[in-house]
mmCIF file of C-alpha atoms and ligand atoms in Angstrom:
data_model
loop_
_atom_site.group_PDB
_atom_site.id
_atom_site.type_symbol
_atom_site.label_atom_id
_atom_site.label_comp_id
_atom_site.label_asym_id
_atom_site.label_seq_id
_atom_site.Cartn_x
_atom_site.Cartn_y
_atom_site.Cartn_z
ATOM 1 C CA MET A 21 -22.751 258.093 16.508
ATOM 2 C CA LYS A 22 -22.373 256.721 12.993
ATOM 3 C CA ILE A 23 -20.111 254.063 11.497
ATOM 4 C CA THR A 24 -17.765 255.633 8.970
ATOM 5 C CA ASP A 25 -15.649 252.656 7.878
ATOM 6 C CA VAL A 26 -15.118 248.914 8.326
ATOM 7 C CA GLN A 27 -11.710 247.355 7.703
ATOM 8 C CA ALA A 28 -10.295 243.869 8.208
ATOM 9 C CA CYS A 29 -6.805 242.340 8.415
ATOM 10 C CA VAL A 30 -5.449 238.824 8.607
ATOM 11 C CA ILE A 31 -2.705 238.622 11.209
ATOM 12 C CA GLY A 32 -0.627 235.761 12.560
ATOM 13 C CA ARG A 33 1.595 232.831 11.676
ATOM 14 C CA PRO A 34 0.647 229.153 11.624
ATOM 15 C CA GLU A 35 2.921 228.187 14.520
ATOM 16 C CA PRO A 36 3.187 224.514 15.512
ATOM 17 C CA HIS A 37 1.213 223.367 18.598
ATOM 18 C CA SER A 38 -0.916 226.527 18.489
ATOM 19 C CA GLY A 39 -4.166 225.342 16.978
ATOM 20 C CA GLY A 40 -3.745 227.885 14.176
ATOM 21 C CA SER A 41 -2.615 231.354 15.394
ATOM 22 C CA VAL A 42 -3.845 233.140 12.252
ATOM 23 C CA TRP A 43 -6.762 235.477 12.938
ATOM 24 C CA THR A 44 -9.029 237.959 11.195
ATOM 25 C CA PHE A 45 -9.304 241.315 12.949
ATOM 26 C CA VAL A 46 -12.121 243.759 12.230
ATOM 27 C CA ARG A 47 -11.884 247.473 12.918
ATOM 28 C CA ILE A 48 -14.982 249.660 12.870
ATOM 29 C CA TYR A 49 -14.499 253.421 12.778
ATOM 30 C CA THR A 50 -17.034 256.064 13.866
ATOM 31 C CA ASP A 51 -17.659 259.771 13.322
ATOM 32 C CA GLU A 52 -17.014 260.387 17.038
ATOM 33 C CA GLY A 53 -13.516 258.957 16.890
ATOM 34 C CA VAL A 54 -14.371 255.786 18.839
ATOM 35 C CA VAL A 55 -12.773 252.779 17.150
ATOM 36 C CA GLY A 56 -13.719 249.180 17.943
ATOM 37 C CA THR A 57 -11.619 246.098 17.204
ATOM 38 C CA GLY A 58 -13.023 242.588 17.063
ATOM 39 C CA GLU A 59 -11.417 239.250 16.306
ATOM 40 C CA CYS A 60 -12.701 236.099 14.686
ATOM 41 C CA SER A 61 -11.357 232.836 13.414
ATOM 42 C CA SER A 62 -9.815 232.980 9.964
ATOM 43 C CA ALA A 63 -11.147 229.462 9.350
ATOM 44 C CA GLY A 64 -7.617 228.090 9.641
ATOM 45 C CA HIS A 65 -4.789 229.148 7.373
ATOM 46 C CA MET A 66 -5.334 226.077 5.210
ATOM 47 C CA ALA A 67 -8.833 227.181 4.160
ATOM 48 C CA GLY A 68 -7.563 230.550 2.969
ATOM 49 C CA PRO A 69 -7.830 233.214 5.679
ATOM 50 C CA MET A 70 -8.831 235.914 3.184
ATOM 51 C CA THR A 71 -12.245 234.222 2.880
ATOM 52 C CA VAL A 72 -13.457 235.522 6.226
ATOM 53 C CA LYS A 73 -11.984 238.967 5.562
ATOM 54 C CA SER A 74 -13.847 239.201 2.266
ATOM 55 C CA MET A 75 -17.097 238.298 4.024
ATOM 56 C CA VAL A 76 -16.491 241.024 6.619
ATOM 57 C CA LEU A 77 -15.927 243.571 3.852
ATOM 58 C CA HIS A 78 -18.990 242.291 1.995
ATOM 59 C CA ASN A 79 -21.000 243.849 4.855
ATOM 60 C CA ARG A 80 -19.100 247.132 4.868
ATOM 61 C CA ASP A 81 -21.540 249.148 2.774
ATOM 62 C CA MET A 82 -24.483 248.023 4.862
ATOM 63 C CA LEU A 83 -22.764 249.030 8.119
ATOM 64 C CA ILE A 84 -21.528 252.469 7.059
ATOM 65 C CA GLY A 85 -23.907 255.196 8.273
ATOM 66 C CA GLN A 86 -25.500 252.926 10.921
ATOM 67 C CA ASP A 87 -25.494 253.556 14.688
ATOM 68 C CA PRO A 88 -22.901 251.141 16.202
ATOM 69 C CA MET A 89 -24.695 251.258 19.565
ATOM 70 C CA ASN A 90 -27.530 249.292 17.961
ATOM 71 C CA VAL A 91 -25.600 246.018 18.126
ATOM 72 C CA ALA A 92 -28.385 243.420 18.257
ATOM 73 C CA PRO A 93 -30.546 244.806 15.417
ATOM 74 C CA LEU A 94 -27.455 245.282 13.236
ATOM 75 C CA TYR A 95 -26.293 241.750 14.005
ATOM 76 C CA GLU A 96 -29.707 240.262 13.203
ATOM 77 C CA GLN A 97 -29.811 242.161 9.933
ATOM 78 C CA LEU A 98 -26.414 240.725 8.941
ATOM 79 C CA ARG A 99 -27.354 237.238 10.104
ATOM 80 C CA ARG A 100 -30.532 237.175 8.020
ATOM 81 C CA ARG A 101 -28.627 238.636 5.092
ATOM 82 C CA GLY A 102 -26.435 235.539 5.012
ATOM 83 C CA ARG A 103 -29.213 232.955 5.111
ATOM 84 C CA TYR A 104 -28.700 231.957 1.491
ATOM 85 C CA SER A 105 -24.915 232.167 1.548
ATOM 86 C CA GLY A 106 -23.952 229.968 4.445
ATOM 87 C CA GLY A 107 -26.242 231.475 7.063
ATOM 88 C CA SER A 108 -25.437 229.938 10.411
ATOM 89 C CA SER A 109 -22.382 228.076 9.074
ATOM 90 C CA ALA A 110 -18.716 228.899 8.844
ATOM 91 C CA PRO A 111 -17.190 231.168 7.598
ATOM 92 C CA TRP A 112 -20.119 233.614 7.368
ATOM 93 C CA THR A 113 -20.722 233.233 11.099
ATOM 94 C CA PHE A 114 -17.013 233.862 11.770
ATOM 95 C CA ALA A 115 -17.227 237.166 9.887
ATOM 96 C CA LEU A 116 -20.312 238.181 11.884
ATOM 97 C CA THR A 117 -18.465 237.295 15.077
ATOM 98 C CA GLY A 118 -15.605 239.675 14.255
ATOM 99 C CA ILE A 119 -18.008 242.482 13.333
ATOM 100 C CA GLU A 120 -20.181 242.007 16.440
ATOM 101 C CA ASN A 121 -17.138 241.931 18.744
ATOM 102 C CA ALA A 122 -15.911 245.222 17.244
ATOM 103 C CA LEU A 123 -19.361 246.756 17.804
ATOM 104 C CA TYR A 124 -19.350 245.653 21.464
ATOM 105 C CA ASP A 125 -15.881 247.175 21.821
ATOM 106 C CA ILE A 126 -17.290 250.480 20.543
ATOM 107 C CA VAL A 127 -20.337 250.380 22.850
ATOM 108 C CA GLY A 128 -18.176 249.636 25.889
ATOM 109 C CA LYS A 129 -15.773 252.448 25.036
ATOM 110 C CA ALA A 130 -18.599 254.914 24.327
ATOM 111 C CA LEU A 131 -20.244 254.143 27.698
ATOM 112 C CA SER A 132 -16.896 253.719 29.527
ATOM 113 C CA VAL A 133 -17.781 250.231 30.768
ATOM 114 C CA PRO A 134 -16.199 246.810 30.205
ATOM 115 C CA VAL A 135 -18.154 244.464 27.937
ATOM 116 C CA TYR A 136 -19.132 242.110 30.785
ATOM 117 C CA GLN A 137 -21.095 245.030 32.272
ATOM 118 C CA LEU A 138 -23.178 245.167 29.086
ATOM 119 C CA LEU A 139 -23.973 241.459 29.547
ATOM 120 C CA GLY A 140 -25.475 241.891 33.019
ATOM 121 C CA GLY A 141 -22.355 241.976 35.187
ATOM 122 C CA ARG A 142 -19.881 239.319 36.209
ATOM 123 C CA TYR A 143 -19.985 236.178 38.300
ATOM 124 C CA ARG A 144 -16.181 236.008 38.447
ATOM 125 C CA ASP A 145 -13.250 238.333 37.867
ATOM 126 C CA ARG A 146 -10.774 235.736 36.632
ATOM 127 C CA ILE A 147 -11.205 232.900 34.185
ATOM 128 C CA ARG A 148 -9.810 229.461 34.877
ATOM 129 C CA LEU A 149 -7.739 228.085 32.005
ATOM 130 C CA TYR A 150 -6.585 224.691 30.899
ATOM 131 C CA ALA A 151 -3.390 224.290 28.925
ATOM 132 C CA ASP A 152 -3.668 222.526 25.605
ATOM 133 C CA CYS A 153 -0.502 220.431 25.657
ATOM 134 C CA ALA A 154 -1.035 218.753 22.247
ATOM 135 C CA ALA A 155 1.317 215.790 22.806
ATOM 136 C CA GLY A 156 4.592 214.809 24.401
ATOM 137 C CA GLU A 157 7.955 215.140 22.631
ATOM 138 C CA THR A 158 7.261 211.647 21.389
ATOM 139 C CA HIS A 159 3.989 209.755 21.296
ATOM 140 C CA THR A 160 4.755 207.637 24.326
ATOM 141 C CA GLY A 161 3.346 207.482 27.825
ATOM 142 C CA PRO A 162 6.556 208.732 29.515
ATOM 143 C CA ALA A 163 6.769 211.713 27.102
ATOM 144 C CA TYR A 164 3.137 212.647 27.776
ATOM 145 C CA ALA A 165 3.784 212.381 31.510
ATOM 146 C CA GLU A 166 6.889 214.570 31.272
ATOM 147 C CA LYS A 167 5.059 217.247 29.252
ATOM 148 C CA ALA A 168 2.124 217.285 31.678
ATOM 149 C CA GLN A 169 4.354 217.754 34.693
ATOM 150 C CA ALA A 170 6.291 220.578 32.998
ATOM 151 C CA VAL A 171 3.085 222.423 32.080
ATOM 152 C CA LEU A 172 1.626 222.059 35.559
ATOM 153 C CA GLU A 173 4.638 223.927 36.948
ATOM 154 C CA GLU A 174 3.215 226.999 35.170
ATOM 155 C CA GLY A 175 0.264 226.931 37.557
ATOM 156 C CA TYR A 176 -2.512 225.270 35.570
ATOM 157 C CA SER A 177 -5.146 223.173 37.307
ATOM 158 C CA ALA A 178 -6.201 221.404 34.113
ATOM 159 C CA VAL A 179 -4.514 220.083 30.958
ATOM 160 C CA LYS A 180 -5.547 218.568 27.653
ATOM 161 C CA PHE A 181 -3.745 216.085 25.406
ATOM 162 C CA ASP A 182 -4.433 214.736 21.907
ATOM 163 C CA VAL A 183 -4.594 211.013 21.287
ATOM 164 C CA ASP A 184 -5.607 210.810 17.617
ATOM 165 C CA HIS A 185 -2.879 209.965 15.088
ATOM 166 C CA LYS A 186 -0.452 209.542 17.968
ATOM 167 C CA SER A 187 -0.061 205.821 17.628
ATOM 168 C CA GLY A 188 2.695 205.530 15.049
ATOM 169 C CA ASP A 189 2.741 202.174 13.330
ATOM 170 C CA SER A 190 0.070 200.796 15.632
ATOM 171 C CA LYS A 191 -2.556 202.290 13.321
ATOM 172 C CA LEU A 192 -3.225 199.585 10.749
ATOM 173 C CA ASP A 193 -5.232 201.521 8.156
ATOM 174 C CA PRO A 194 -4.357 205.137 7.314
ATOM 175 C CA VAL A 195 -7.865 206.045 6.174
ATOM 176 C CA ASN A 196 -10.557 204.433 8.265
ATOM 177 C CA TYR A 197 -11.559 205.674 11.705
ATOM 178 C CA THR A 198 -11.381 202.270 13.336
ATOM 179 C CA VAL A 199 -9.062 201.924 16.323
ATOM 180 C CA GLY A 200 -7.601 198.427 16.210
ATOM 181 C CA ALA A 201 -6.465 196.459 19.244
ATOM 182 C CA ARG A 202 -2.841 197.660 19.148
ATOM 183 C CA GLU A 203 -3.784 201.305 18.623
ATOM 184 C CA MET A 204 -6.441 201.139 21.349
ATOM 185 C CA THR A 205 -3.872 199.769 23.797
ATOM 186 C CA HIS A 206 -1.483 202.561 22.832
ATOM 187 C CA VAL A 207 -4.116 205.308 23.213
ATOM 188 C CA ILE A 208 -5.240 203.997 26.605
ATOM 189 C CA ASP A 209 -1.576 203.793 27.701
ATOM 190 C CA LEU A 210 -1.059 207.481 26.778
ATOM 191 C CA ILE A 211 -4.082 208.578 28.809
ATOM 192 C CA THR A 212 -3.230 206.332 31.764
ATOM 193 C CA ALA A 213 0.396 207.528 31.885
ATOM 194 C CA THR A 214 -0.778 211.149 31.859
ATOM 195 C CA ARG A 215 -3.301 210.592 34.637
ATOM 196 C CA GLU A 216 -0.699 208.790 36.756
ATOM 197 C CA ALA A 217 1.763 211.656 36.231
ATOM 198 C CA ILE A 218 -0.611 214.473 37.194
ATOM 199 C CA GLY A 219 -2.459 212.727 40.017
ATOM 200 C CA TRP A 220 -6.150 212.995 40.803
ATOM 201 C CA ASP A 221 -6.399 216.677 41.794
ATOM 202 C CA ILE A 222 -5.739 217.936 38.261
ATOM 203 C CA ASP A 223 -8.424 217.921 35.570
ATOM 204 C CA LEU A 224 -7.525 216.017 32.417
ATOM 205 C CA ALA A 225 -9.250 216.372 29.048
ATOM 206 C CA ILE A 226 -8.500 214.186 26.050
ATOM 207 C CA ASP A 227 -9.066 215.330 22.447
ATOM 208 C CA CYS A 228 -9.842 212.838 19.660
ATOM 209 C CA HIS A 229 -10.371 215.490 16.922
ATOM 210 C CA GLY A 230 -13.292 213.558 15.496
ATOM 211 C CA GLN A 231 -10.961 210.838 14.217
ATOM 212 C CA PHE A 232 -12.658 207.708 15.585
ATOM 213 C CA ASP A 233 -15.682 205.712 14.433
ATOM 214 C CA LEU A 234 -18.653 204.800 16.603
ATOM 215 C CA PRO A 235 -17.546 201.391 17.949
ATOM 216 C CA SER A 236 -14.009 202.692 18.585
ATOM 217 C CA ALA A 237 -15.318 205.774 20.386
ATOM 218 C CA ILE A 238 -17.562 203.679 22.635
ATOM 219 C CA THR A 239 -14.776 201.208 23.438
ATOM 220 C CA LEU A 240 -12.373 204.039 24.301
ATOM 221 C CA ALA A 241 -14.911 206.004 26.365
ATOM 222 C CA LYS A 242 -15.774 202.912 28.437
ATOM 223 C CA ALA A 243 -12.140 201.848 28.830
ATOM 224 C CA VAL A 244 -11.079 205.195 30.321
ATOM 225 C CA GLU A 245 -14.019 205.494 32.732
ATOM 226 C CA PRO A 246 -11.785 204.793 35.783
ATOM 227 C CA LEU A 247 -9.444 207.657 34.738
ATOM 228 C CA ARG A 248 -12.148 210.254 35.560
ATOM 229 C CA LEU A 249 -11.589 212.552 32.594
ATOM 230 C CA MET A 250 -12.805 216.150 32.675
ATOM 231 C CA TRP A 251 -14.033 215.171 29.217
ATOM 232 C CA LEU A 252 -13.403 213.114 26.118
ATOM 233 C CA GLU A 253 -13.509 215.617 23.232
ATOM 234 C CA GLU A 254 -14.913 214.984 19.765
ATOM 235 C CA PRO A 255 -14.687 211.183 19.942
ATOM 236 C CA LEU A 256 -16.642 211.237 16.651
ATOM 237 C CA PRO A 257 -16.637 213.631 13.684
ATOM 238 C CA ALA A 258 -18.851 216.671 14.257
ATOM 239 C CA GLU A 259 -21.635 216.040 11.767
ATOM 240 C CA ASN A 260 -23.790 213.300 13.310
ATOM 241 C CA LEU A 261 -25.145 214.224 16.737
ATOM 242 C CA GLU A 262 -27.338 211.123 16.920
ATOM 243 C CA ALA A 263 -24.199 208.955 16.771
ATOM 244 C CA LEU A 264 -22.534 211.087 19.438
ATOM 245 C CA ALA A 265 -25.620 210.648 21.614
ATOM 246 C CA GLN A 266 -25.034 206.877 21.353
ATOM 247 C CA VAL A 267 -21.502 207.323 22.681
ATOM 248 C CA ARG A 268 -22.746 209.475 25.539
ATOM 249 C CA ALA A 269 -25.480 206.978 26.448
ATOM 250 C CA SER A 270 -22.963 204.133 26.522
ATOM 251 C CA THR A 271 -20.536 205.510 29.085
ATOM 252 C CA SER A 272 -19.981 207.429 32.291
ATOM 253 C CA THR A 273 -17.026 209.229 30.669
ATOM 254 C CA VAL A 274 -17.893 212.904 30.155
ATOM 255 C CA ILE A 275 -18.456 213.651 26.457
ATOM 256 C CA CYS A 276 -17.744 217.097 24.999
ATOM 257 C CA THR A 277 -18.043 218.668 21.550
ATOM 258 C CA GLY A 278 -18.783 222.005 19.901
ATOM 259 C CA GLU A 279 -15.729 223.700 18.371
ATOM 260 C CA ASN A 280 -17.192 222.914 14.953
ATOM 261 C CA HIS A 281 -20.739 223.994 15.781
ATOM 262 C CA TYR A 282 -22.047 227.536 15.570
ATOM 263 C CA THR A 283 -24.946 229.670 16.821
ATOM 264 C CA ARG A 284 -27.685 228.905 19.329
ATOM 265 C CA PHE A 285 -29.465 226.757 16.730
ATOM 266 C CA HIS A 286 -26.697 224.158 16.439
ATOM 267 C CA PHE A 287 -26.221 223.998 20.203
ATOM 268 C CA MET A 288 -29.955 223.747 20.831
ATOM 269 C CA GLU A 289 -30.058 220.694 18.570
ATOM 270 C CA MET A 290 -26.994 219.211 20.301
ATOM 271 C CA LEU A 291 -28.717 219.525 23.668
ATOM 272 C CA GLU A 292 -32.083 218.307 22.439
ATOM 273 C CA ARG A 293 -30.419 215.167 21.139
ATOM 274 C CA LYS A 294 -28.673 214.684 24.487
ATOM 275 C CA ALA A 295 -25.385 214.308 22.618
ATOM 276 C CA VAL A 296 -23.030 215.884 25.183
ATOM 277 C CA ASP A 297 -22.247 216.434 28.860
ATOM 278 C CA VAL A 298 -20.146 219.590 28.246
ATOM 279 C CA ILE A 299 -20.292 222.050 25.333
ATOM 280 C CA MET A 300 -17.216 223.734 23.900
ATOM 281 C CA PRO A 301 -18.252 226.539 21.526
ATOM 282 C CA ASP A 302 -15.349 228.507 20.072
ATOM 283 C CA LEU A 303 -16.355 232.082 20.840
ATOM 284 C CA ALA A 304 -14.297 233.417 17.919
ATOM 285 C CA LYS A 305 -16.419 231.279 15.591
ATOM 286 C CA ALA A 306 -19.827 230.683 17.156
ATOM 287 C CA GLY A 307 -21.535 233.982 16.316
ATOM 288 C CA GLY A 308 -20.353 236.702 18.674
ATOM 289 C CA ILE A 309 -20.386 237.880 22.259
ATOM 290 C CA ALA A 310 -24.188 237.976 22.676
ATOM 291 C CA GLU A 311 -24.588 234.717 20.734
ATOM 292 C CA GLY A 312 -22.043 233.112 23.079
ATOM 293 C CA LYS A 313 -24.163 234.160 26.029
ATOM 294 C CA ARG A 314 -27.311 232.824 24.362
ATOM 295 C CA ILE A 315 -25.598 229.469 23.754
ATOM 296 C CA ALA A 316 -24.491 229.340 27.396
ATOM 297 C CA GLU A 317 -28.013 230.119 28.590
ATOM 298 C CA ILE A 318 -29.494 227.290 26.521
ATOM 299 C CA ALA A 319 -26.906 224.952 28.062
ATOM 300 C CA GLU A 320 -27.629 226.263 31.545
ATOM 301 C CA ALA A 321 -31.268 225.271 31.136
ATOM 302 C CA SER A 322 -30.045 221.667 30.658
ATOM 303 C CA TYR A 323 -27.518 221.933 33.549
ATOM 304 C CA ILE A 324 -24.678 221.607 31.030
ATOM 305 C CA PRO A 325 -21.362 223.422 31.651
ATOM 306 C CA VAL A 326 -19.560 225.538 29.047
ATOM 307 C CA ALA A 327 -15.841 224.981 28.399
ATOM 308 C CA PRO A 328 -14.989 226.960 25.257
ATOM 309 C CA HIS A 329 -12.492 225.906 22.660
ATOM 310 C CA ASN A 330 -10.010 228.749 22.209
ATOM 311 C CA VAL A 331 -7.066 229.377 19.902
ATOM 312 C CA SER A 332 -7.496 233.170 19.813
ATOM 313 C CA SER A 333 -5.080 236.040 20.272
ATOM 314 C CA PRO A 334 -5.227 237.936 23.600
ATOM 315 C CA LEU A 335 -7.910 240.205 22.097
ATOM 316 C CA GLY A 336 -10.275 237.425 21.052
ATOM 317 C CA MET A 337 -9.548 235.532 24.244
ATOM 318 C CA MET A 338 -10.460 238.566 26.355
ATOM 319 C CA ALA A 339 -13.701 238.962 24.384
ATOM 320 C CA ALA A 340 -14.467 235.358 25.352
ATOM 321 C CA CYS A 341 -13.571 236.101 28.977
ATOM 322 C CA HIS A 342 -16.233 238.844 29.139
ATOM 323 C CA VAL A 343 -18.849 236.280 28.102
ATOM 324 C CA LEU A 344 -17.526 233.671 30.527
ATOM 325 C CA ALA A 345 -17.483 236.166 33.385
ATOM 326 C CA ALA A 346 -21.168 236.833 32.726
ATOM 327 C CA ILE A 347 -22.522 233.250 32.779
ATOM 328 C CA PRO A 348 -22.989 230.990 35.799
ATOM 329 C CA ASN A 349 -22.237 227.678 34.055
ATOM 330 C CA PHE A 350 -18.642 228.357 32.954
ATOM 331 C CA LEU A 351 -16.266 225.450 33.556
ATOM 332 C CA VAL A 352 -12.824 226.191 32.071
ATOM 333 C CA LEU A 353 -11.341 227.965 29.012
ATOM 334 C CA GLU A 354 -8.704 226.586 26.674
ATOM 335 C CA PHE A 355 -5.316 228.281 26.250
ATOM 336 C CA HIS A 356 -3.410 227.131 23.193
ATOM 337 C CA GLY A 357 -0.757 229.858 22.898
ATOM 338 C CA ARG A 358 1.929 228.507 25.238
ATOM 339 C CA ASP A 359 4.212 227.669 22.333
ATOM 340 C CA VAL A 360 3.650 230.934 20.434
ATOM 341 C CA SER A 361 6.562 233.183 21.478
ATOM 342 C CA TRP A 362 4.894 236.430 20.310
ATOM 343 C CA TRP A 363 1.398 235.661 21.706
ATOM 344 C CA GLU A 364 1.568 238.082 24.655
ATOM 345 C CA GLU A 365 3.390 240.800 22.675
ATOM 346 C CA MET A 366 0.877 241.155 19.833
ATOM 347 C CA CYS A 367 -1.649 242.942 22.066
ATOM 348 C CA THR A 368 -1.644 245.634 24.731
ATOM 349 C CA GLY A 369 -3.770 245.734 27.878
ATOM 350 C CA ASP A 370 -3.341 244.272 31.350
ATOM 351 C CA ALA A 371 -0.347 242.169 30.347
ATOM 352 C CA PRO A 372 0.756 239.577 31.059
ATOM 353 C CA PHE A 373 -2.644 238.252 30.063
ATOM 354 C CA ILE A 374 -2.012 234.721 31.355
ATOM 355 C CA ARG A 375 -0.931 234.445 34.986
ATOM 356 C CA ASP A 376 -0.591 231.143 36.869
ATOM 357 C CA GLY A 377 -3.204 229.407 34.763
ATOM 358 C CA TRP A 378 -5.789 232.205 34.892
ATOM 359 C CA MET A 379 -6.854 235.119 32.701
ATOM 360 C CA HIS A 380 -8.075 238.178 34.595
ATOM 361 C CA VAL A 381 -11.159 239.832 33.111
ATOM 362 C CA SER A 382 -10.349 243.358 31.948
ATOM 363 C CA ASP A 383 -12.031 246.303 33.683
ATOM 364 C CA ARG A 384 -11.058 248.675 30.882
ATOM 365 C CA PRO A 385 -13.824 250.084 28.651
ATOM 366 C CA GLY A 386 -14.858 247.774 25.817
ATOM 367 C CA ILE A 387 -13.029 244.488 25.368
ATOM 368 C CA GLY A 388 -10.027 246.068 27.083
ATOM 369 C CA VAL A 389 -7.319 244.740 24.777
ATOM 370 C CA GLU A 390 -5.847 246.475 21.722
ATOM 371 C CA LEU A 391 -3.619 245.220 18.952
ATOM 372 C CA ASN A 392 -0.004 246.259 19.345
ATOM 373 C CA ASP A 393 0.074 247.816 15.877
ATOM 374 C CA GLU A 394 3.834 247.565 15.504
ATOM 375 C CA VAL A 395 3.982 243.859 16.360
ATOM 376 C CA ALA A 396 0.740 243.033 14.543
ATOM 377 C CA ARG A 397 1.915 244.798 11.392
ATOM 378 C CA GLY A 398 4.960 242.535 11.381
ATOM 379 C CA LEU A 399 2.668 239.493 11.573
ATOM 380 C CA LEU A 400 0.443 240.597 8.693
ATOM 381 C CA TRP A 401 -0.550 237.758 6.361
ATOM 382 C CA GLU A 402 1.382 237.810 3.131
ATOM 383 C CA GLY A 403 -0.306 240.030 0.547
ATOM 384 C CA ASP A 404 -2.618 241.719 3.061
ATOM 385 C CA VAL A 405 -2.657 245.433 3.941
ATOM 386 C CA TYR A 406 -2.712 246.735 7.541
ATOM 387 C CA PHE A 407 -5.406 249.033 8.936
ATOM 388 C CA ASP A 408 -5.220 252.758 8.029
HETATM 389 MG MG1 MG B 223 -10.521 219.927 19.911
#
């Protein structure tokens, strides 16, 4: 089998409370009629989603004529090719992720097996989700509590809320990352009200989006120790793992990061520095299906669980589910599409994809989810052209 063409499209709309909902899709065509579709992050609509698409197409000439079954050697060739143009960083790694996912889709279809089978089989046939709730209607404890209770009625066993920039006029300086006394009280009130509303049998994660400085992060992490968080996410910006390791060493609160880290190399360093208790790679960004498994295996060797960040479409989310089915140390997967009315409709497969807080791993060949061309065409990014 030979690759005959590589195309890419940017599809989606930047809906509120969705974490983005604009994605780059890659389609790889073959001379045997097998077509694979992969998804990757478009680096956020603000960064210009066409950037990732152009990087995908930059590799088109190299891929045409190659055997798509040869996924790992092709991937390594592309990875090394990018060493002097971003290498293991975004958005080059995003583009490789979309290409590699499309190749795995082809291999699965050609062999008539689901992708998890190519990864060594599955430990589980359904993937536990947590609902990203963002915030309450207002940034108050009662509003957070109300939102949490409403979401739990949908069947989730875990929820996540944001607490950065949710303090209104209690934040005294708009620029610095210091959490003053009034803001700290407000943030702790939000988390406490949420915990009291959901009880102690539901897992609660709190996201700081890297918006706090070191002393503020340590104070917050220690203050919420009695609230038994599933994790405190990105209490510091992503760049300095040594500083994050100081937060982790200071507290019994579980510390998590990783949605802005990519490839096994970044996660190896994160673990070597003992910076986290839980890792959260975004599998639409981190380097692909096999790279996701490599990252999870490195974490497993340190007894660290994997709880991926996820703002993907059903297709990218199912690709992640194949990886998560195939690793022992999976904890929980994010779902951020509750507020996106067209999320389920943009793809076809074993819909509905989300049922009672779980995603069932597809047994169809390949990734097992296809774009609904009619719906996806209507969501095409302005100025882009849909697949042939
Ligand atoms: Mg986050």
